[in-house]
Amino acid sequence: MSHVEETAEPAPGSLAELARRHGLRPAIARPRFPVYLRRLWERRHFVLTYATSRNVSRYSGSALGQLWQVITPLLNAAIYYVMFGLILGGSDRVPNYPAFLLTGMFVFTYTQRTATAGAKSISGNLSLIRALHFPRASLPLAYTIQELQQLAISMGVLLLIVVLTGELPNWFWLMIPVVLVLQTMFNIGAGLILARLGSQLRDLGQLLPFIMRTWLYASGVFFAIHDKVVNSAGLPEWVATVMYLNPAASYIEWMRDILIGSHSPPPMVWLACLMWAVLALVLGSWYFWRAEDRYGRG
C-alpha cells in the first residue's frame, strides 16, 4: 500500500467514509515504521519466551533431548569429512581440516536453519496470527533467537574441538561475539524477507532445500575457495572474489580466521560481513513491515 493510498480520503457516501466519520478504524492496520519498531521492542519478552519454549519443546520427546542440536551438525560434519576430506583428498590441501570443516558447518548451519525457519514462521503460525494482535515480525525474530540459543551450545563444542586439534586460544577469540552479532543481524534480515515471501509463495518451501544446498556448496564449507577455484579449477580471480563476498562464506571465513592460525582470508570479508549485516537488517525490516496488514489474511 503506497503512502498516497494510506492518506487518501474515502469517497463521500462510501462505507469507508461513514466508518471514518464515526471514529472506526481497521482492526489490523500497518503503523508507521518507527511506531512498529517501538511496538516490536515492547514485545521483546514475548519473543524471548517464545523462542526459549520452542527450544525446550523441540527435543522434549527424544531420549537425548537437547543433545541433538550438537549431535546433528557433528554427524553431518563426520559424513562430509569422509567424503571431502578423505575420499576427495580435501584434508591434504587444507591445514587443520577438521577445525576448518567444523567451523564452516556450524556457522553455515546457523544461517541455513534460521532462513528455513523464517520462511515458515508466518505460514506456520496462522492460527496465532489470526487470534492475537502483535507485530508479526516477532515470529521470524523469535525463530532467529531460537537458533542463536542453539548455536551458543554448538559454539562451545566447536571451541573444544578446535583446541583439541591443536589451536590455542588467543586474544583474537574475543572477536567471536562480534562475528556472531553481525551474522545474527544478517540472519534476522534474511528471515524477515523469507517470512514475507513464504507467506505469499506456497512453492517456496519446495524450492528452499535446493537453494540452501546450492548455497552450501558455493560457500566454501568443504574447501578453501581460492585454492579450489583459482589454483585447481583455473578460473579467474574474480570468481573467487565473488564467492568470498557471498554472505555465508564471509562469516565462515572470518570465523576461521579467528579460530585457525594458518587460515588467512582476504581482508575484504570483514567489510562484507558488516555490509551484509546492515543491508539485510534494514531492507529485511522495511520489506516485512510493508506487508504487516496482510499477514494471516486469505
PDB file of C-alpha atoms in Angstrom:
ATOM      1  CA  MET A   1       0.000   0.000   0.000  1.00  0.00           C
ATOM      2  CA  SER A   2       1.522   3.287  -1.035  1.00  0.00           C
ATOM      3  CA  HIS A   3       1.723   6.422   1.047  1.00  0.00           C
ATOM      4  CA  VAL A   4      -0.812   8.061  -1.266  1.00  0.00           C
ATOM      5  CA  GLU A   5      -3.254   5.232  -0.648  1.00  0.00           C
ATOM      6  CA  GLU A   6      -2.784   5.456   3.110  1.00  0.00           C
ATOM      7  CA  THR A   7      -3.556   9.176   3.287  1.00  0.00           C
ATOM      8  CA  ALA A   8      -6.257   9.385   0.601  1.00  0.00           C
ATOM      9  CA  GLU A   9      -9.676  10.498   1.810  1.00  0.00           C
ATOM     10  CA  PRO A  10     -12.509   7.957   1.358  1.00  0.00           C
ATOM     11  CA  ALA A  11     -15.114   8.759  -1.257  1.00  0.00           C
ATOM     12  CA  PRO A  12     -18.147  10.707   0.027  1.00  0.00           C
ATOM     13  CA  GLY A  13     -21.034   8.391   0.854  1.00  0.00           C
ATOM     14  CA  SER A  14     -18.882   5.274   0.939  1.00  0.00           C
ATOM     15  CA  LEU A  15     -18.733   2.817   3.840  1.00  0.00           C
ATOM     16  CA  ALA A  16     -15.102   3.859   4.456  1.00  0.00           C
ATOM     17  CA  GLU A  17     -16.169   7.490   4.798  1.00  0.00           C
ATOM     18  CA  LEU A  18     -19.022   6.538   7.138  1.00  0.00           C
ATOM     19  CA  ALA A  19     -16.656   4.494   9.320  1.00  0.00           C
ATOM     20  CA  ARG A  20     -14.119   7.325   9.438  1.00  0.00           C
ATOM     21  CA  ARG A  21     -16.800   9.844  10.417  1.00  0.00           C
ATOM     22  CA  HIS A  22     -17.824   7.703  13.394  1.00  0.00           C
ATOM     23  CA  GLY A  23     -14.271   7.088  14.550  1.00  0.00           C
ATOM     24  CA  LEU A  24     -13.972   3.483  13.371  1.00  0.00           C
ATOM     25  CA  ARG A  25     -10.529   2.207  12.339  1.00  0.00           C
ATOM     26  CA  PRO A  26      -9.317  -1.012  10.692  1.00  0.00           C
ATOM     27  CA  ALA A  27      -8.796  -3.874  13.170  1.00  0.00           C
ATOM     28  CA  ILE A  28      -5.344  -4.558  11.717  1.00  0.00           C
ATOM     29  CA  ALA A  29      -3.617  -1.529  10.252  1.00  0.00           C
ATOM     30  CA  ARG A  30       0.034  -1.038   9.433  1.00  0.00           C
ATOM     31  CA  PRO A  31       1.550   1.556  11.776  1.00  0.00           C
ATOM     32  CA  ARG A  32       4.331   3.897  10.788  1.00  0.00           C
ATOM     33  CA  PHE A  33       7.722   2.224  10.681  1.00  0.00           C
ATOM     34  CA  PRO A  34       9.184   3.895  13.835  1.00  0.00           C
ATOM     35  CA  VAL A  35       5.997   3.035  15.758  1.00  0.00           C
ATOM     36  CA  TYR A  36       6.216  -0.532  14.511  1.00  0.00           C
ATOM     37  CA  LEU A  37       9.796  -0.886  15.728  1.00  0.00           C
ATOM     38  CA  ARG A  38       8.834   0.510  19.141  1.00  0.00           C
ATOM     39  CA  ARG A  39       5.964  -1.973  19.450  1.00  0.00           C
ATOM     40  CA  LEU A  40       8.291  -4.786  18.451  1.00  0.00           C
ATOM     41  CA  TRP A  41      10.741  -3.755  21.189  1.00  0.00           C
ATOM     42  CA  GLU A  42       7.883  -3.723  23.700  1.00  0.00           C
ATOM     43  CA  ARG A  43       7.204  -7.385  22.813  1.00  0.00           C
ATOM     44  CA  ARG A  44      10.842  -8.432  23.415  1.00  0.00           C
ATOM     45  CA  HIS A  45       9.921 -10.554  26.444  1.00  0.00           C
ATOM     46  CA  PHE A  46       7.317 -12.436  24.413  1.00  0.00           C
ATOM     47  CA  VAL A  47       9.864 -13.011  21.634  1.00  0.00           C
ATOM     48  CA  LEU A  48      12.476 -14.391  24.031  1.00  0.00           C
ATOM     49  CA  THR A  49       9.977 -16.588  25.887  1.00  0.00           C
ATOM     50  CA  TYR A  50       8.510 -17.934  22.651  1.00  0.00           C
ATOM     51  CA  ALA A  51      11.972 -18.794  21.303  1.00  0.00           C
ATOM     52  CA  THR A  52      13.024 -20.497  24.537  1.00  0.00           C
ATOM     53  CA  SER A  53       9.827 -22.527  24.778  1.00  0.00           C
ATOM     54  CA  ARG A  54      10.245 -23.761  21.212  1.00  0.00           C
ATOM     55  CA  ASN A  55      13.788 -24.880  22.006  1.00  0.00           C
ATOM     56  CA  VAL A  56      12.597 -26.793  25.056  1.00  0.00           C
ATOM     57  CA  SER A  57       9.715 -28.464  23.236  1.00  0.00           C
ATOM     58  CA  ARG A  58      11.634 -29.313  20.039  1.00  0.00           C
ATOM     59  CA  TYR A  59      13.529 -32.248  21.540  1.00  0.00           C
ATOM     60  CA  SER A  60      11.293 -32.985  24.534  1.00  0.00           C
ATOM     61  CA  GLY A  61      10.077 -36.258  23.043  1.00  0.00           C
ATOM     62  CA  SER A  62      13.521 -37.687  22.231  1.00  0.00           C
ATOM     63  CA  ALA A  63      15.789 -39.689  24.512  1.00  0.00           C
ATOM     64  CA  LEU A  64      18.839 -37.456  24.034  1.00  0.00           C
ATOM     65  CA  GLY A  65      16.871 -34.207  24.215  1.00  0.00           C
ATOM     66  CA  GLN A  66      18.879 -31.036  23.655  1.00  0.00           C
ATOM     67  CA  LEU A  67      21.997 -33.010  22.724  1.00  0.00           C
ATOM     68  CA  TRP A  68      20.575 -33.436  19.220  1.00  0.00           C
ATOM     69  CA  GLN A  69      21.301 -29.788  18.432  1.00  0.00           C
ATOM     70  CA  VAL A  70      25.002 -30.661  18.760  1.00  0.00           C
ATOM     71  CA  ILE A  71      24.888 -34.244  17.502  1.00  0.00           C
ATOM     72  CA  THR A  72      23.190 -33.370  14.204  1.00  0.00           C
ATOM     73  CA  PRO A  73      25.845 -30.963  12.853  1.00  0.00           C
ATOM     74  CA  LEU A  74      28.590 -33.241  14.193  1.00  0.00           C
ATOM     75  CA  LEU A  75      27.148 -36.212  12.300  1.00  0.00           C
ATOM     76  CA  ASN A  76      26.848 -34.104   9.149  1.00  0.00           C
ATOM     77  CA  ALA A  77      30.425 -32.913   9.561  1.00  0.00           C
ATOM     78  CA  ALA A  78      31.636 -36.505  10.017  1.00  0.00           C
ATOM     79  CA  ILE A  79      29.945 -37.559   6.776  1.00  0.00           C
ATOM     80  CA  TYR A  80      31.341 -34.595   4.872  1.00  0.00           C
ATOM     81  CA  TYR A  81      34.801 -35.211   6.361  1.00  0.00           C
ATOM     82  CA  VAL A  82      34.812 -38.764   4.976  1.00  0.00           C
ATOM     83  CA  MET A  83      33.529 -37.600   1.582  1.00  0.00           C
ATOM     84  CA  PHE A  84      35.501 -34.395   1.051  1.00  0.00           C
ATOM     85  CA  GLY A  85      38.401 -34.801   3.464  1.00  0.00           C
ATOM     86  CA  LEU A  86      39.360 -38.440   2.953  1.00  0.00           C
ATOM     87  CA  ILE A  87      37.839 -39.703  -0.299  1.00  0.00           C
ATOM     88  CA  LEU A  88      38.326 -36.488  -2.308  1.00  0.00           C
ATOM     89  CA  GLY A  89      41.556 -35.522  -0.533  1.00  0.00           C
ATOM     90  CA  GLY A  90      40.464 -32.153   0.832  1.00  0.00           C
ATOM     91  CA  SER A  91      42.367 -32.711   4.067  1.00  0.00           C
ATOM     92  CA  ASP A  92      45.644 -32.911   2.129  1.00  0.00           C
ATOM     93  CA  ARG A  93      45.333 -29.349   0.840  1.00  0.00           C
ATOM     94  CA  VAL A  94      43.851 -27.576   3.886  1.00  0.00           C
ATOM     95  CA  PRO A  95      45.776 -27.273   7.201  1.00  0.00           C
ATOM     96  CA  ASN A  96      43.801 -28.467  10.225  1.00  0.00           C
ATOM     97  CA  TYR A  97      40.948 -29.675   8.048  1.00  0.00           C
ATOM     98  CA  PRO A  98      38.755 -30.949  10.950  1.00  0.00           C
ATOM     99  CA  ALA A  99      38.616 -27.471  12.523  1.00  0.00           C
ATOM    100  CA  PHE A 100      38.255 -25.926   9.046  1.00  0.00           C
ATOM    101  CA  LEU A 101      35.285 -28.147   8.197  1.00  0.00           C
ATOM    102  CA  LEU A 102      33.527 -27.946  11.564  1.00  0.00           C
ATOM    103  CA  THR A 103      33.765 -24.155  11.670  1.00  0.00           C
ATOM    104  CA  GLY A 104      32.192 -23.952   8.229  1.00  0.00           C
ATOM    105  CA  MET A 105      29.461 -26.421   9.135  1.00  0.00           C
ATOM    106  CA  PHE A 106      28.458 -24.767  12.418  1.00  0.00           C
ATOM    107  CA  VAL A 107      28.458 -21.214  11.043  1.00  0.00           C
ATOM    108  CA  PHE A 108      26.592 -22.138   7.867  1.00  0.00           C
ATOM    109  CA  THR A 109      24.051 -24.269   9.747  1.00  0.00           C
ATOM    110  CA  TYR A 110      23.119 -21.245  11.875  1.00  0.00           C
ATOM    111  CA  THR A 111      22.183 -19.210   8.809  1.00  0.00           C
ATOM    112  CA  GLN A 112      20.609 -22.153   6.996  1.00  0.00           C
ATOM    113  CA  ARG A 113      18.315 -23.113   9.867  1.00  0.00           C
ATOM    114  CA  THR A 114      17.349 -19.508  10.563  1.00  0.00           C
ATOM    115  CA  ALA A 115      16.441 -18.856   6.931  1.00  0.00           C
ATOM    116  CA  THR A 116      14.461 -22.083   6.628  1.00  0.00           C
ATOM    117  CA  ALA A 117      12.577 -21.460   9.875  1.00  0.00           C
ATOM    118  CA  GLY A 118      11.926 -17.838   8.933  1.00  0.00           C
ATOM    119  CA  ALA A 119      10.306 -18.869   5.655  1.00  0.00           C
ATOM    120  CA  LYS A 120       7.722 -20.892   7.626  1.00  0.00           C
ATOM    121  CA  SER A 121       7.290 -18.500  10.550  1.00  0.00           C
ATOM    122  CA  ILE A 122       4.175 -16.782   9.154  1.00  0.00           C
ATOM    123  CA  SER A 123       2.550 -19.565   7.156  1.00  0.00           C
ATOM    124  CA  GLY A 124       3.081 -22.000  10.037  1.00  0.00           C
ATOM    125  CA  ASN A 125       1.508 -19.770  12.699  1.00  0.00           C
ATOM    126  CA  LEU A 126      -1.684 -18.559  11.032  1.00  0.00           C
ATOM    127  CA  SER A 127      -3.901 -19.555  13.962  1.00  0.00           C
ATOM    128  CA  LEU A 128      -1.774 -17.464  16.339  1.00  0.00           C
ATOM    129  CA  ILE A 129      -1.693 -14.519  13.935  1.00  0.00           C
ATOM    130  CA  ARG A 130      -5.456 -14.549  13.450  1.00  0.00           C
ATOM    131  CA  ALA A 131      -6.174 -14.888  17.172  1.00  0.00           C
ATOM    132  CA  LEU A 132      -3.856 -12.227  18.613  1.00  0.00           C
ATOM    133  CA  HIS A 133      -2.734  -8.748  17.637  1.00  0.00           C
ATOM    134  CA  PHE A 134       1.035  -8.240  17.844  1.00  0.00           C
ATOM    135  CA  PRO A 135       3.851  -7.173  15.486  1.00  0.00           C
ATOM    136  CA  ARG A 136       4.169 -10.076  13.054  1.00  0.00           C
ATOM    137  CA  ALA A 137       7.940  -9.586  12.900  1.00  0.00           C
ATOM    138  CA  SER A 138       8.011 -11.084  16.396  1.00  0.00           C
ATOM    139  CA  LEU A 139       7.703 -14.559  14.860  1.00  0.00           C
ATOM    140  CA  PRO A 140      10.707 -14.604  12.470  1.00  0.00           C
ATOM    141  CA  LEU A 141      12.697 -12.747  15.131  1.00  0.00           C
ATOM    142  CA  ALA A 142      11.837 -15.433  17.702  1.00  0.00           C
ATOM    143  CA  TYR A 143      12.940 -18.142  15.271  1.00  0.00           C
ATOM    144  CA  THR A 144      16.299 -16.394  14.864  1.00  0.00           C
ATOM    145  CA  ILE A 145      16.775 -16.169  18.628  1.00  0.00           C
ATOM    146  CA  GLN A 146      15.843 -19.833  18.914  1.00  0.00           C
ATOM    147  CA  GLU A 147      18.629 -20.792  16.506  1.00  0.00           C
ATOM    148  CA  LEU A 148      21.040 -18.412  18.262  1.00  0.00           C
ATOM    149  CA  GLN A 149      20.378 -20.173  21.562  1.00  0.00           C
ATOM    150  CA  GLN A 150      21.213 -23.484  19.917  1.00  0.00           C
ATOM    151  CA  LEU A 151      24.325 -22.021  18.331  1.00  0.00           C
ATOM    152  CA  ALA A 152      25.611 -20.977  21.776  1.00  0.00           C
ATOM    153  CA  ILE A 153      25.829 -24.654  22.759  1.00  0.00           C
ATOM    154  CA  SER A 154      27.275 -25.657  19.399  1.00  0.00           C
ATOM    155  CA  MET A 155      29.978 -22.979  19.644  1.00  0.00           C
ATOM    156  CA  GLY A 156      31.098 -24.395  22.980  1.00  0.00           C
ATOM    157  CA  VAL A 157      31.560 -27.799  21.337  1.00  0.00           C
ATOM    158  CA  LEU A 158      33.313 -26.202  18.360  1.00  0.00           C
ATOM    159  CA  LEU A 159      35.807 -24.319  20.540  1.00  0.00           C
ATOM    160  CA  LEU A 160      36.612 -27.509  22.424  1.00  0.00           C
ATOM    161  CA  ILE A 161      37.254 -29.415  19.183  1.00  0.00           C
ATOM    162  CA  VAL A 162      39.353 -26.570  17.777  1.00  0.00           C
ATOM    163  CA  VAL A 163      41.567 -26.695  20.873  1.00  0.00           C
ATOM    164  CA  LEU A 164      41.847 -30.492  20.624  1.00  0.00           C
ATOM    165  CA  THR A 165      43.068 -30.154  17.027  1.00  0.00           C
ATOM    166  CA  GLY A 166      45.996 -28.018  18.160  1.00  0.00           C
ATOM    167  CA  GLU A 167      44.726 -24.421  18.012  1.00  0.00           C
ATOM    168  CA  LEU A 168      45.386 -22.419  21.177  1.00  0.00           C
ATOM    169  CA  PRO A 169      43.061 -19.678  22.475  1.00  0.00           C
ATOM    170  CA  ASN A 170      44.347 -16.152  21.874  1.00  0.00           C
ATOM    171  CA  TRP A 171      43.181 -12.555  22.013  1.00  0.00           C
ATOM    172  CA  PHE A 172      41.594 -12.842  18.573  1.00  0.00           C
ATOM    173  CA  TRP A 173      38.973 -15.142  20.073  1.00  0.00           C
ATOM    174  CA  LEU A 174      37.431 -12.050  21.670  1.00  0.00           C
ATOM    175  CA  MET A 175      36.201 -11.191  18.163  1.00  0.00           C
ATOM    176  CA  ILE A 176      33.928 -14.253  18.071  1.00  0.00           C
ATOM    177  CA  PRO A 177      30.929 -12.388  19.575  1.00  0.00           C
ATOM    178  CA  VAL A 178      31.410  -9.594  17.011  1.00  0.00           C
ATOM    179  CA  VAL A 179      31.136 -12.057  14.134  1.00  0.00           C
ATOM    180  CA  LEU A 180      28.090 -13.720  15.681  1.00  0.00           C
ATOM    181  CA  VAL A 181      26.342 -10.383  16.272  1.00  0.00           C
ATOM    182  CA  LEU A 182      26.869  -9.364  12.646  1.00  0.00           C
ATOM    183  CA  GLN A 183      25.753 -12.780  11.418  1.00  0.00           C
ATOM    184  CA  THR A 184      22.663 -12.582  13.639  1.00  0.00           C
ATOM    185  CA  MET A 185      21.799  -9.192  12.161  1.00  0.00           C
ATOM    186  CA  PHE A 186      22.073 -10.700   8.687  1.00  0.00           C
ATOM    187  CA  ASN A 187      20.015 -13.728   9.712  1.00  0.00           C
ATOM    188  CA  ILE A 188      17.238 -11.540  11.130  1.00  0.00           C
ATOM    189  CA  GLY A 189      17.032  -9.583   7.881  1.00  0.00           C
ATOM    190  CA  ALA A 190      17.099 -12.718   5.734  1.00  0.00           C
ATOM    191  CA  GLY A 191      14.484 -14.363   7.960  1.00  0.00           C
ATOM    192  CA  LEU A 192      12.163 -11.359   7.635  1.00  0.00           C
ATOM    193  CA  ILE A 193      12.464 -11.339   3.852  1.00  0.00           C
ATOM    194  CA  LEU A 194      11.823 -15.075   3.592  1.00  0.00           C
ATOM    195  CA  ALA A 195       8.943 -14.841   6.088  1.00  0.00           C
ATOM    196  CA  ARG A 196       7.075 -12.439   3.818  1.00  0.00           C
ATOM    197  CA  LEU A 197       7.920 -14.454   0.706  1.00  0.00           C
ATOM    198  CA  GLY A 198       6.894 -17.678   2.451  1.00  0.00           C
ATOM    199  CA  SER A 199       3.520 -16.199   3.381  1.00  0.00           C
ATOM    200  CA  GLN A 200       2.823 -15.336  -0.260  1.00  0.00           C
ATOM    201  CA  LEU A 201       4.588 -18.047  -2.283  1.00  0.00           C
ATOM    202  CA  ARG A 202       3.405 -21.518  -1.304  1.00  0.00           C
ATOM    203  CA  ASP A 203       6.053 -23.161  -3.505  1.00  0.00           C
ATOM    204  CA  LEU A 204       8.923 -21.557  -1.591  1.00  0.00           C
ATOM    205  CA  GLY A 205       9.022 -24.489   0.822  1.00  0.00           C
ATOM    206  CA  GLN A 206       9.741 -26.818  -2.100  1.00  0.00           C
ATOM    207  CA  LEU A 207      12.456 -24.593  -3.577  1.00  0.00           C
ATOM    208  CA  LEU A 208      14.219 -23.694  -0.352  1.00  0.00           C
ATOM    209  CA  PRO A 209      16.029 -27.042   0.215  1.00  0.00           C
ATOM    210  CA  PHE A 210      17.527 -26.819  -3.282  1.00  0.00           C
ATOM    211  CA  ILE A 211      18.517 -23.180  -2.724  1.00  0.00           C
ATOM    212  CA  MET A 212      20.139 -23.985   0.620  1.00  0.00           C
ATOM    213  CA  ARG A 213      22.022 -26.972  -0.813  1.00  0.00           C
ATOM    214  CA  THR A 214      23.386 -24.831  -3.633  1.00  0.00           C
ATOM    215  CA  TRP A 215      24.328 -22.107  -1.164  1.00  0.00           C
ATOM    216  CA  LEU A 216      26.125 -24.700   0.966  1.00  0.00           C
ATOM    217  CA  TYR A 217      28.356 -25.828  -1.898  1.00  0.00           C
ATOM    218  CA  ALA A 218      29.010 -22.242  -3.013  1.00  0.00           C
ATOM    219  CA  SER A 219      30.157 -21.045   0.420  1.00  0.00           C
ATOM    220  CA  GLY A 220      33.460 -22.896   0.751  1.00  0.00           C
ATOM    221  CA  VAL A 221      32.304 -25.050   3.651  1.00  0.00           C
ATOM    222  CA  PHE A 222      34.259 -28.077   2.413  1.00  0.00           C
ATOM    223  CA  PHE A 223      37.145 -26.468   0.555  1.00  0.00           C
ATOM    224  CA  ALA A 224      39.427 -23.429   0.523  1.00  0.00           C
ATOM    225  CA  ILE A 225      37.823 -21.126  -2.025  1.00  0.00           C
ATOM    226  CA  HIS A 226      40.938 -19.616  -3.578  1.00  0.00           C
ATOM    227  CA  ASP A 227      42.779 -22.928  -3.774  1.00  0.00           C
ATOM    228  CA  LYS A 228      39.868 -24.798  -5.333  1.00  0.00           C
ATOM    229  CA  VAL A 229      38.608 -22.081  -7.681  1.00  0.00           C
ATOM    230  CA  VAL A 230      41.837 -20.465  -8.886  1.00  0.00           C
ATOM    231  CA  ASN A 231      44.616 -22.999  -8.324  1.00  0.00           C
ATOM    232  CA  SER A 232      42.752 -26.237  -9.067  1.00  0.00           C
ATOM    233  CA  ALA A 233      39.977 -25.186 -11.458  1.00  0.00           C
ATOM    234  CA  GLY A 234      41.975 -22.425 -13.166  1.00  0.00           C
ATOM    235  CA  LEU A 235      39.102 -19.944 -13.023  1.00  0.00           C
ATOM    236  CA  PRO A 236      39.695 -16.166 -12.978  1.00  0.00           C
ATOM    237  CA  GLU A 237      40.456 -14.446  -9.684  1.00  0.00           C
ATOM    238  CA  TRP A 238      37.189 -12.520  -9.780  1.00  0.00           C
ATOM    239  CA  VAL A 239      35.220 -15.771  -9.438  1.00  0.00           C
ATOM    240  CA  ALA A 240      36.899 -16.451  -6.093  1.00  0.00           C
ATOM    241  CA  THR A 241      36.247 -12.838  -5.071  1.00  0.00           C
ATOM    242  CA  VAL A 242      32.534 -13.205  -5.800  1.00  0.00           C
ATOM    243  CA  MET A 243      32.415 -16.400  -3.752  1.00  0.00           C
ATOM    244  CA  TYR A 244      34.176 -14.716  -0.825  1.00  0.00           C
ATOM    245  CA  LEU A 245      31.593 -11.898  -0.934  1.00  0.00           C
ATOM    246  CA  ASN A 246      28.776 -14.417  -0.573  1.00  0.00           C
ATOM    247  CA  PRO A 247      27.394 -13.573   2.925  1.00  0.00           C
ATOM    248  CA  ALA A 248      27.570 -17.146   4.252  1.00  0.00           C
ATOM    249  CA  ALA A 249      31.157 -17.511   3.016  1.00  0.00           C
ATOM    250  CA  SER A 250      32.141 -14.148   4.519  1.00  0.00           C
ATOM    251  CA  TYR A 251      31.018 -15.098   8.039  1.00  0.00           C
ATOM    252  CA  ILE A 252      32.600 -18.548   7.709  1.00  0.00           C
ATOM    253  CA  GLU A 253      35.928 -17.111   6.540  1.00  0.00           C
ATOM    254  CA  TRP A 254      36.076 -14.530   9.305  1.00  0.00           C
ATOM    255  CA  MET A 255      35.337 -17.147  11.961  1.00  0.00           C
ATOM    256  CA  ARG A 256      38.029 -19.425  10.509  1.00  0.00           C
ATOM    257  CA  ASP A 257      40.472 -16.543  10.533  1.00  0.00           C
ATOM    258  CA  ILE A 258      39.826 -16.129  14.274  1.00  0.00           C
ATOM    259  CA  LEU A 259      39.968 -19.801  15.242  1.00  0.00           C
ATOM    260  CA  ILE A 260      42.597 -21.248  12.884  1.00  0.00           C
ATOM    261  CA  GLY A 261      46.041 -19.695  12.952  1.00  0.00           C
ATOM    262  CA  SER A 262      47.049 -20.889   9.471  1.00  0.00           C
ATOM    263  CA  HIS A 263      43.895 -19.566   7.804  1.00  0.00           C
ATOM    264  CA  SER A 264      44.127 -16.141   6.182  1.00  0.00           C
ATOM    265  CA  PRO A 265      41.167 -14.955   4.072  1.00  0.00           C
ATOM    266  CA  PRO A 266      41.143 -11.697   2.074  1.00  0.00           C
ATOM    267  CA  PRO A 267      40.579  -8.650   4.316  1.00  0.00           C
ATOM    268  CA  MET A 268      37.505  -7.760   2.262  1.00  0.00           C
ATOM    269  CA  VAL A 269      35.475 -10.462   4.031  1.00  0.00           C
ATOM    270  CA  TRP A 270      35.415  -8.338   7.219  1.00  0.00           C
ATOM    271  CA  LEU A 271      33.911  -5.419   5.330  1.00  0.00           C
ATOM    272  CA  ALA A 272      31.493  -7.784   3.571  1.00  0.00           C
ATOM    273  CA  CYS A 273      30.283  -9.104   6.941  1.00  0.00           C
ATOM    274  CA  LEU A 274      29.473  -5.585   8.126  1.00  0.00           C
ATOM    275  CA  MET A 275      27.857  -4.613   4.827  1.00  0.00           C
ATOM    276  CA  TRP A 276      25.624  -7.688   4.676  1.00  0.00           C
ATOM    277  CA  ALA A 277      24.558  -7.306   8.312  1.00  0.00           C
ATOM    278  CA  VAL A 278      23.408  -3.701   7.948  1.00  0.00           C
ATOM    279  CA  LEU A 279      21.909  -4.136   4.479  1.00  0.00           C
ATOM    280  CA  ALA A 280      19.931  -7.282   5.328  1.00  0.00           C
ATOM    281  CA  LEU A 281      18.622  -5.941   8.648  1.00  0.00           C
ATOM    282  CA  VAL A 282      17.462  -2.596   7.221  1.00  0.00           C
ATOM    283  CA  LEU A 283      15.980  -3.910   3.982  1.00  0.00           C
ATOM    284  CA  GLY A 284      14.503  -7.001   5.636  1.00  0.00           C
ATOM    285  CA  SER A 285      12.754  -4.977   8.340  1.00  0.00           C
ATOM    286  CA  TRP A 286      11.351  -2.497   5.828  1.00  0.00           C
ATOM    287  CA  TYR A 287      10.277  -5.200   3.358  1.00  0.00           C
ATOM    288  CA  PHE A 288       8.481  -7.235   6.038  1.00  0.00           C
ATOM    289  CA  TRP A 289       6.787  -4.172   7.544  1.00  0.00           C
ATOM    290  CA  ARG A 290       5.340  -3.191   4.168  1.00  0.00           C
ATOM    291  CA  ALA A 291       3.006  -6.209   4.271  1.00  0.00           C
ATOM    292  CA  GLU A 292       2.220  -6.107   8.003  1.00  0.00           C
ATOM    293  CA  ASP A 293      -1.518  -5.631   7.463  1.00  0.00           C
ATOM    294  CA  ARG A 294      -1.784  -8.566   5.042  1.00  0.00           C
ATOM    295  CA  TYR A 295      -0.315 -11.429   7.087  1.00  0.00           C
ATOM    296  CA  GLY A 296      -2.865 -14.087   8.051  1.00  0.00           C
ATOM    297  CA  ARG A 297      -5.493 -12.969   5.579  1.00  0.00           C
ATOM    298  CA  GLY A 298      -6.976 -15.073   2.826  1.00  0.00           C
TER     299      GLY A 298
END
